[in-house]
Coordinates of C-alpha atoms and ligand atoms in Angstrom, one line a residue:
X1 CA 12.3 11.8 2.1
X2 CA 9.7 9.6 0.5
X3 CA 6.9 11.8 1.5
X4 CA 8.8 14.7 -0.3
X5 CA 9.3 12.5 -3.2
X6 CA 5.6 11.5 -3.5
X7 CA 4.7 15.0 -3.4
X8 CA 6.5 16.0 -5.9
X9 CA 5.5 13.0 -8.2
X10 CA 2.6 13.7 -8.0
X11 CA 3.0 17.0 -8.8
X12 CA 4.6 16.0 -12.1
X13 CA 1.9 13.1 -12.7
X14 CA 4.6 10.7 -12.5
X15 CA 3.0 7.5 -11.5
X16 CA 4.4 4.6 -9.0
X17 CA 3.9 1.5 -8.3
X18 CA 4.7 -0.5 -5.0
X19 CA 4.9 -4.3 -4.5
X20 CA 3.2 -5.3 -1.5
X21 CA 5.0 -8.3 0.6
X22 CA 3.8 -10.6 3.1
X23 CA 7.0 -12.3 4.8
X24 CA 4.9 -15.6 5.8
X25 CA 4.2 -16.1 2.7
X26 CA 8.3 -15.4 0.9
X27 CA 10.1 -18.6 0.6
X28 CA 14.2 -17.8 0.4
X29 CA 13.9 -18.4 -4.0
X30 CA 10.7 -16.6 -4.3
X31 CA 11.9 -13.5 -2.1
X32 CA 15.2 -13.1 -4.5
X33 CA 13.5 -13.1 -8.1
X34 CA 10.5 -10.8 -6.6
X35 CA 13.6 -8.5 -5.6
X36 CA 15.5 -9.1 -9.1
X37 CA 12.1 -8.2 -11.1
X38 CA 11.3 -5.4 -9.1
X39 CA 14.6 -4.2 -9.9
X40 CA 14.1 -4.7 -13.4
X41 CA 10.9 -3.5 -13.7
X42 CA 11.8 -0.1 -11.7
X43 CA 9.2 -0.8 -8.7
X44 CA 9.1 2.6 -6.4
X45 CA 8.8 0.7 -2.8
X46 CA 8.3 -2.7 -0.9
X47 CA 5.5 -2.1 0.9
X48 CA 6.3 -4.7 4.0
X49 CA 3.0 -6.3 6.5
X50 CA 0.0 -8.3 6.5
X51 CA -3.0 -8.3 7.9
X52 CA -1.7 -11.7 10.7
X53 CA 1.4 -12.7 10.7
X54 CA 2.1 -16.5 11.6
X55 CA 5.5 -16.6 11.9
X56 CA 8.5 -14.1 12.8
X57 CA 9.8 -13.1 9.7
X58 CA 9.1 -9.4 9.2
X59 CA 12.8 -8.5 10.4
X60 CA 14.4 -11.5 8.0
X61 CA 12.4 -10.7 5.1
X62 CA 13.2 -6.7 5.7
X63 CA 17.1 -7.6 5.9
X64 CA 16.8 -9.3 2.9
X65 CA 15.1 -7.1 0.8
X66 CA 18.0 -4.2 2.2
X67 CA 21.0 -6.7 1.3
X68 CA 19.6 -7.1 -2.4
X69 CA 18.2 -4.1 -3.1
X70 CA 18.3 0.2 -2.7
X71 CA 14.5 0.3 -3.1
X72 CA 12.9 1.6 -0.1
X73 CA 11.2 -0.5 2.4
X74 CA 7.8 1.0 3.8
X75 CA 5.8 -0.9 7.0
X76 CA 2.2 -1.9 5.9
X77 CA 1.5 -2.5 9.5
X78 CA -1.3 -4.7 10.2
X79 CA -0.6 -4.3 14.2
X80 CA 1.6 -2.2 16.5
X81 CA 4.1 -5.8 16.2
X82 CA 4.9 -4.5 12.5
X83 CA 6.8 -2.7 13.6
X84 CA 11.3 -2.3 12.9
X85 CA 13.6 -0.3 12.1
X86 CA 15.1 -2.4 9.0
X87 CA 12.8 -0.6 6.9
X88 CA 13.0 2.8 5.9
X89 CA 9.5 4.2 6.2
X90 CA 6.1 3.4 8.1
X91 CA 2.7 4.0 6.9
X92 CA 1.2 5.7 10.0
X93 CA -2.3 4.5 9.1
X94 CA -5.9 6.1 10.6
X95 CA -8.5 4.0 9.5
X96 CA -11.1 6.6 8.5
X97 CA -13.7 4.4 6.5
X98 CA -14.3 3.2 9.8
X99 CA -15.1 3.8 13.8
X100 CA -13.3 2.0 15.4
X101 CA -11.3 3.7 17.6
X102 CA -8.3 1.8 18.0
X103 CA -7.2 1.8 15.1
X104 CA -8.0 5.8 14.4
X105 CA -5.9 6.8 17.4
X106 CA -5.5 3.7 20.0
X107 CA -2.4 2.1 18.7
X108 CA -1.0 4.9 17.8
X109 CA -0.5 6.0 21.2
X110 CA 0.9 2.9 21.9
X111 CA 3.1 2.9 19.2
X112 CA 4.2 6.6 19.0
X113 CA 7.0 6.5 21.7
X114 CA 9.0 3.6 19.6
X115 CA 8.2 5.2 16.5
X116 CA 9.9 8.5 17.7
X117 CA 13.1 6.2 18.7
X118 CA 13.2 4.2 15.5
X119 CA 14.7 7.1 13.3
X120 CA 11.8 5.6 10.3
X121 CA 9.8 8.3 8.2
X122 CA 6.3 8.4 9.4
X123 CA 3.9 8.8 6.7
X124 CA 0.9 9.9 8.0
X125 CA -1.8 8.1 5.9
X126 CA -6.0 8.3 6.0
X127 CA -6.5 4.6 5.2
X128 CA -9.9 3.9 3.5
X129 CA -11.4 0.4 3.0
X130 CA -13.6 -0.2 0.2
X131 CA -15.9 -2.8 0.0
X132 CA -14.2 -5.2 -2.9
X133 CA -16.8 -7.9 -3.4
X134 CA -15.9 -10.5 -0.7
X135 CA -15.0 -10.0 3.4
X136 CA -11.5 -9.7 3.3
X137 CA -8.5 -10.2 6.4
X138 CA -8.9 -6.6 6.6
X139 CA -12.1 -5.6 7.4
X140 CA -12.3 -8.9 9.4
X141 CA -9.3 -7.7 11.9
X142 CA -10.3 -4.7 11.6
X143 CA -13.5 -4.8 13.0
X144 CA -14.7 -2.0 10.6
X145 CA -16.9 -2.0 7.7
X146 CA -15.6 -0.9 4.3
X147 CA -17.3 1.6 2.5
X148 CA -19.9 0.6 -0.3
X149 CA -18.4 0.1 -3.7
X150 CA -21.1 2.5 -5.2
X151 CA -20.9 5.2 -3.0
X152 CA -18.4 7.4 -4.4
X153 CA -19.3 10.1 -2.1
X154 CA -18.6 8.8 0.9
X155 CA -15.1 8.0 0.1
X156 CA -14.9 11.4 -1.1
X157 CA -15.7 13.3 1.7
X158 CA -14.2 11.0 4.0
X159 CA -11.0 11.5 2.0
X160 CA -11.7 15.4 2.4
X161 CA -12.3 15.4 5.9
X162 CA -8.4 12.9 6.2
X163 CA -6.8 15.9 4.4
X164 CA -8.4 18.6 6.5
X165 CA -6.8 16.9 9.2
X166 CA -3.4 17.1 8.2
X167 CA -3.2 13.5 6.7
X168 CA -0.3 13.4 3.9
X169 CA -1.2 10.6 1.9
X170 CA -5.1 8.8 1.3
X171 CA -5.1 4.9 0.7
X172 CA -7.8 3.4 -1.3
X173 CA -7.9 -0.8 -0.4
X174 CA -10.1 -2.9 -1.3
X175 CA -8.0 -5.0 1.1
X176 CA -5.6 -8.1 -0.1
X177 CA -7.1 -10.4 -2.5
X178 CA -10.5 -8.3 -3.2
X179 CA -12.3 -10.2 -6.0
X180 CA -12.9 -6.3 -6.7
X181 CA -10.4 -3.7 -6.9
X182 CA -11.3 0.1 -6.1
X183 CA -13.7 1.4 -9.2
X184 CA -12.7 4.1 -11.4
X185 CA -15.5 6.1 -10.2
X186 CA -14.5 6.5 -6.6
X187 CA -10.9 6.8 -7.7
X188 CA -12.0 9.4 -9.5
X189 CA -14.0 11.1 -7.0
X190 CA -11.5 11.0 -4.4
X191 CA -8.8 12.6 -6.2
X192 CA -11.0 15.8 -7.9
X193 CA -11.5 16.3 -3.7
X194 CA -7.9 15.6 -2.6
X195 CA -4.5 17.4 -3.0
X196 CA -2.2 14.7 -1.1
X197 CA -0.7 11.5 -2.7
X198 CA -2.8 9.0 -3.5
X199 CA -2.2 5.0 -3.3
X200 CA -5.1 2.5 -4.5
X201 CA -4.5 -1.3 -4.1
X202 CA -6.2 -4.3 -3.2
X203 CA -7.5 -6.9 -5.9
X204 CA -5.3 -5.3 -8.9
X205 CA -4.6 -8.7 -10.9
X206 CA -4.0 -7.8 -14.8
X207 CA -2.4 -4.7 -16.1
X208 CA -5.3 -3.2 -17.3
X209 CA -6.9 -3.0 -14.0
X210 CA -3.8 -0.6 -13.0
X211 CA -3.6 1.2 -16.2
X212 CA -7.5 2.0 -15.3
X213 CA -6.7 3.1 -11.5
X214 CA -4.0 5.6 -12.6
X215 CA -6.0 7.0 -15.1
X216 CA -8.4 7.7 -12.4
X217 CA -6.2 9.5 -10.6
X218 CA -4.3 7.2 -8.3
X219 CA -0.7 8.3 -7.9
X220 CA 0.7 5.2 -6.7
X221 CA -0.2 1.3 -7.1
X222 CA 0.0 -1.8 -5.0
X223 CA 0.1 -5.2 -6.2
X224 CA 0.4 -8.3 -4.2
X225 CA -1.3 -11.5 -4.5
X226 CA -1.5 -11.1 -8.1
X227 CA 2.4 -11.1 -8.1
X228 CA 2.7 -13.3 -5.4
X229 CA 1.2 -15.9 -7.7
X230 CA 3.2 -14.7 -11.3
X231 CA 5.7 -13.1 -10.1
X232 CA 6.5 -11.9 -14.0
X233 CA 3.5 -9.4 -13.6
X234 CA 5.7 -7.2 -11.9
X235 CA 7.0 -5.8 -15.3
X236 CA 4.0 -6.0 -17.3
X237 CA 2.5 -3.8 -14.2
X238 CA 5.1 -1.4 -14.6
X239 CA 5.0 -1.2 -18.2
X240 CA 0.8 -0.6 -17.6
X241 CA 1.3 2.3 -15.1
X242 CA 4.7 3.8 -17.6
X243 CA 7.1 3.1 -15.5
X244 CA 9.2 0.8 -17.8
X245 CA 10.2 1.0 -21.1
X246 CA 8.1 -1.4 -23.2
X247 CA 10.9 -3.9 -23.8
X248 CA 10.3 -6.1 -27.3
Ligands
1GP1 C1 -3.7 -4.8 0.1 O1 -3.5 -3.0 -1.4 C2 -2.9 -4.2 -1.0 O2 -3.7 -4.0 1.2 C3 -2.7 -5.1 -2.2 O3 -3.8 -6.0 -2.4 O4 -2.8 -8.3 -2.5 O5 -5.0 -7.8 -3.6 O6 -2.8 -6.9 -4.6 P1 -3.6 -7.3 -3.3

């Protein structure tokens, strides 16, 4: 059970990282060596969505990713369409940065009948935008507002009030391609208030950038543009976070 697993990470202050794929944008070549460098590298999950899809490749690019490779496949779902059961998990997200109320409990309604039937792990996740420097697909579809950068205290007790309500895992995003990634400070704030698993992504492009969100506190990473464009990264992200051996 990857919920189980995270939990207990986090208990032990392992640290995870989680590559973060787009299937419009995974070209047959490109697909394999993300797979065979995420192997390497010892990446936790795929995390599997976007924010609008173009094309219907979600169920290819999950069948591919389960012929290759054992690691688990979580839905990112940007829409109730993202949704199959080649994958493993789903991220049940509530989007609590924001108000609107589809996306805190609309969809889900919609969606929870099919989930029930698909046999995947529902991960029930508080998913908080955070305002990384530029409007992002994200907050665009989303119709919702991220929270300021600087205001560490909002994320905090919005984070609190997630966990109050029985949410199992928070999700820091600065959304896909932030020219900002989460700061330190509300990573830091989040997790003094929080006891669940915590995942921070959006706009992590170097190593040092994830070395400086786990020392924060987040529990697990997720790359994906950055990797998207050198796929290579993957190890030197792993090797940031300590998952992987530094190999000379
Ligand atoms: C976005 O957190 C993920 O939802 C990853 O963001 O593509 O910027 O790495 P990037």
């Amino acid at each position: 059970m990857i919920l189980t697993s995270l939990a207990k990470a986090r208990a032990k202050g392992e640290k995870k990282l989680a590559v973060l794929l787009d299937p419009d944008k995974q070209s047959e070549g490109s697909l394999e060596r993300t797979i065979s460098l995420s192997i390497e590298a010892g990446v936790d999950f795929f995390f599997i969505g976007g924010s609008l899809l173009l094309h219907d490749r979600l169920e290819a690019c999950l069948v591919r990713l389960g012929a290759l490779s054992a690691i688990p496949r979580i839905l990112f779902p940007g829409n109730v369409l993202q949704v199959s059961r080649e994958a493993e998990a789903i991220l049940l997200l509530s989007l609590i940065s924001g108000r609107n109320p589809d996306l805190l409990i609309g969809q889900h309604v919609i969606a929870a009948p099919y989930l029930k039937e698909s046999g995947l792990e529902i991960l029930p996740t508080g998913y908080l935008l955070i305002d990384g420097g530029s409007p992002t697909s994200v907050s665009y579809m989303s119709n919702t507002i991220p929270i300021p950068a600087n205001k560490p205290d909002i994320a905090r007790c919005t984070a609190m009030a997630g966990e109050m309500l029985g949410l199992r895992l928070m999700y820091l995003d600065a959304g896909s391609g932030a020219r900002n990634p989460v700061p330190e400070a509300m990573i830091r704030a989040v997790r003094s208030e929080i006891g669940v698993p915590l995942i921070v992504g959006g706009g992590i492009r170097i190593p040092e950038q994830a070395m400086a969100a786990v020392s924060a506190g987040a529990d697990l990473i997720v790359i994906g543009n950055a990797v998207e464009q050198s796929p290579q990264l993957i190890l030197e992200m792993a090797e940031a976070i300590g998952i992987r051996r530094q190999v000379r």
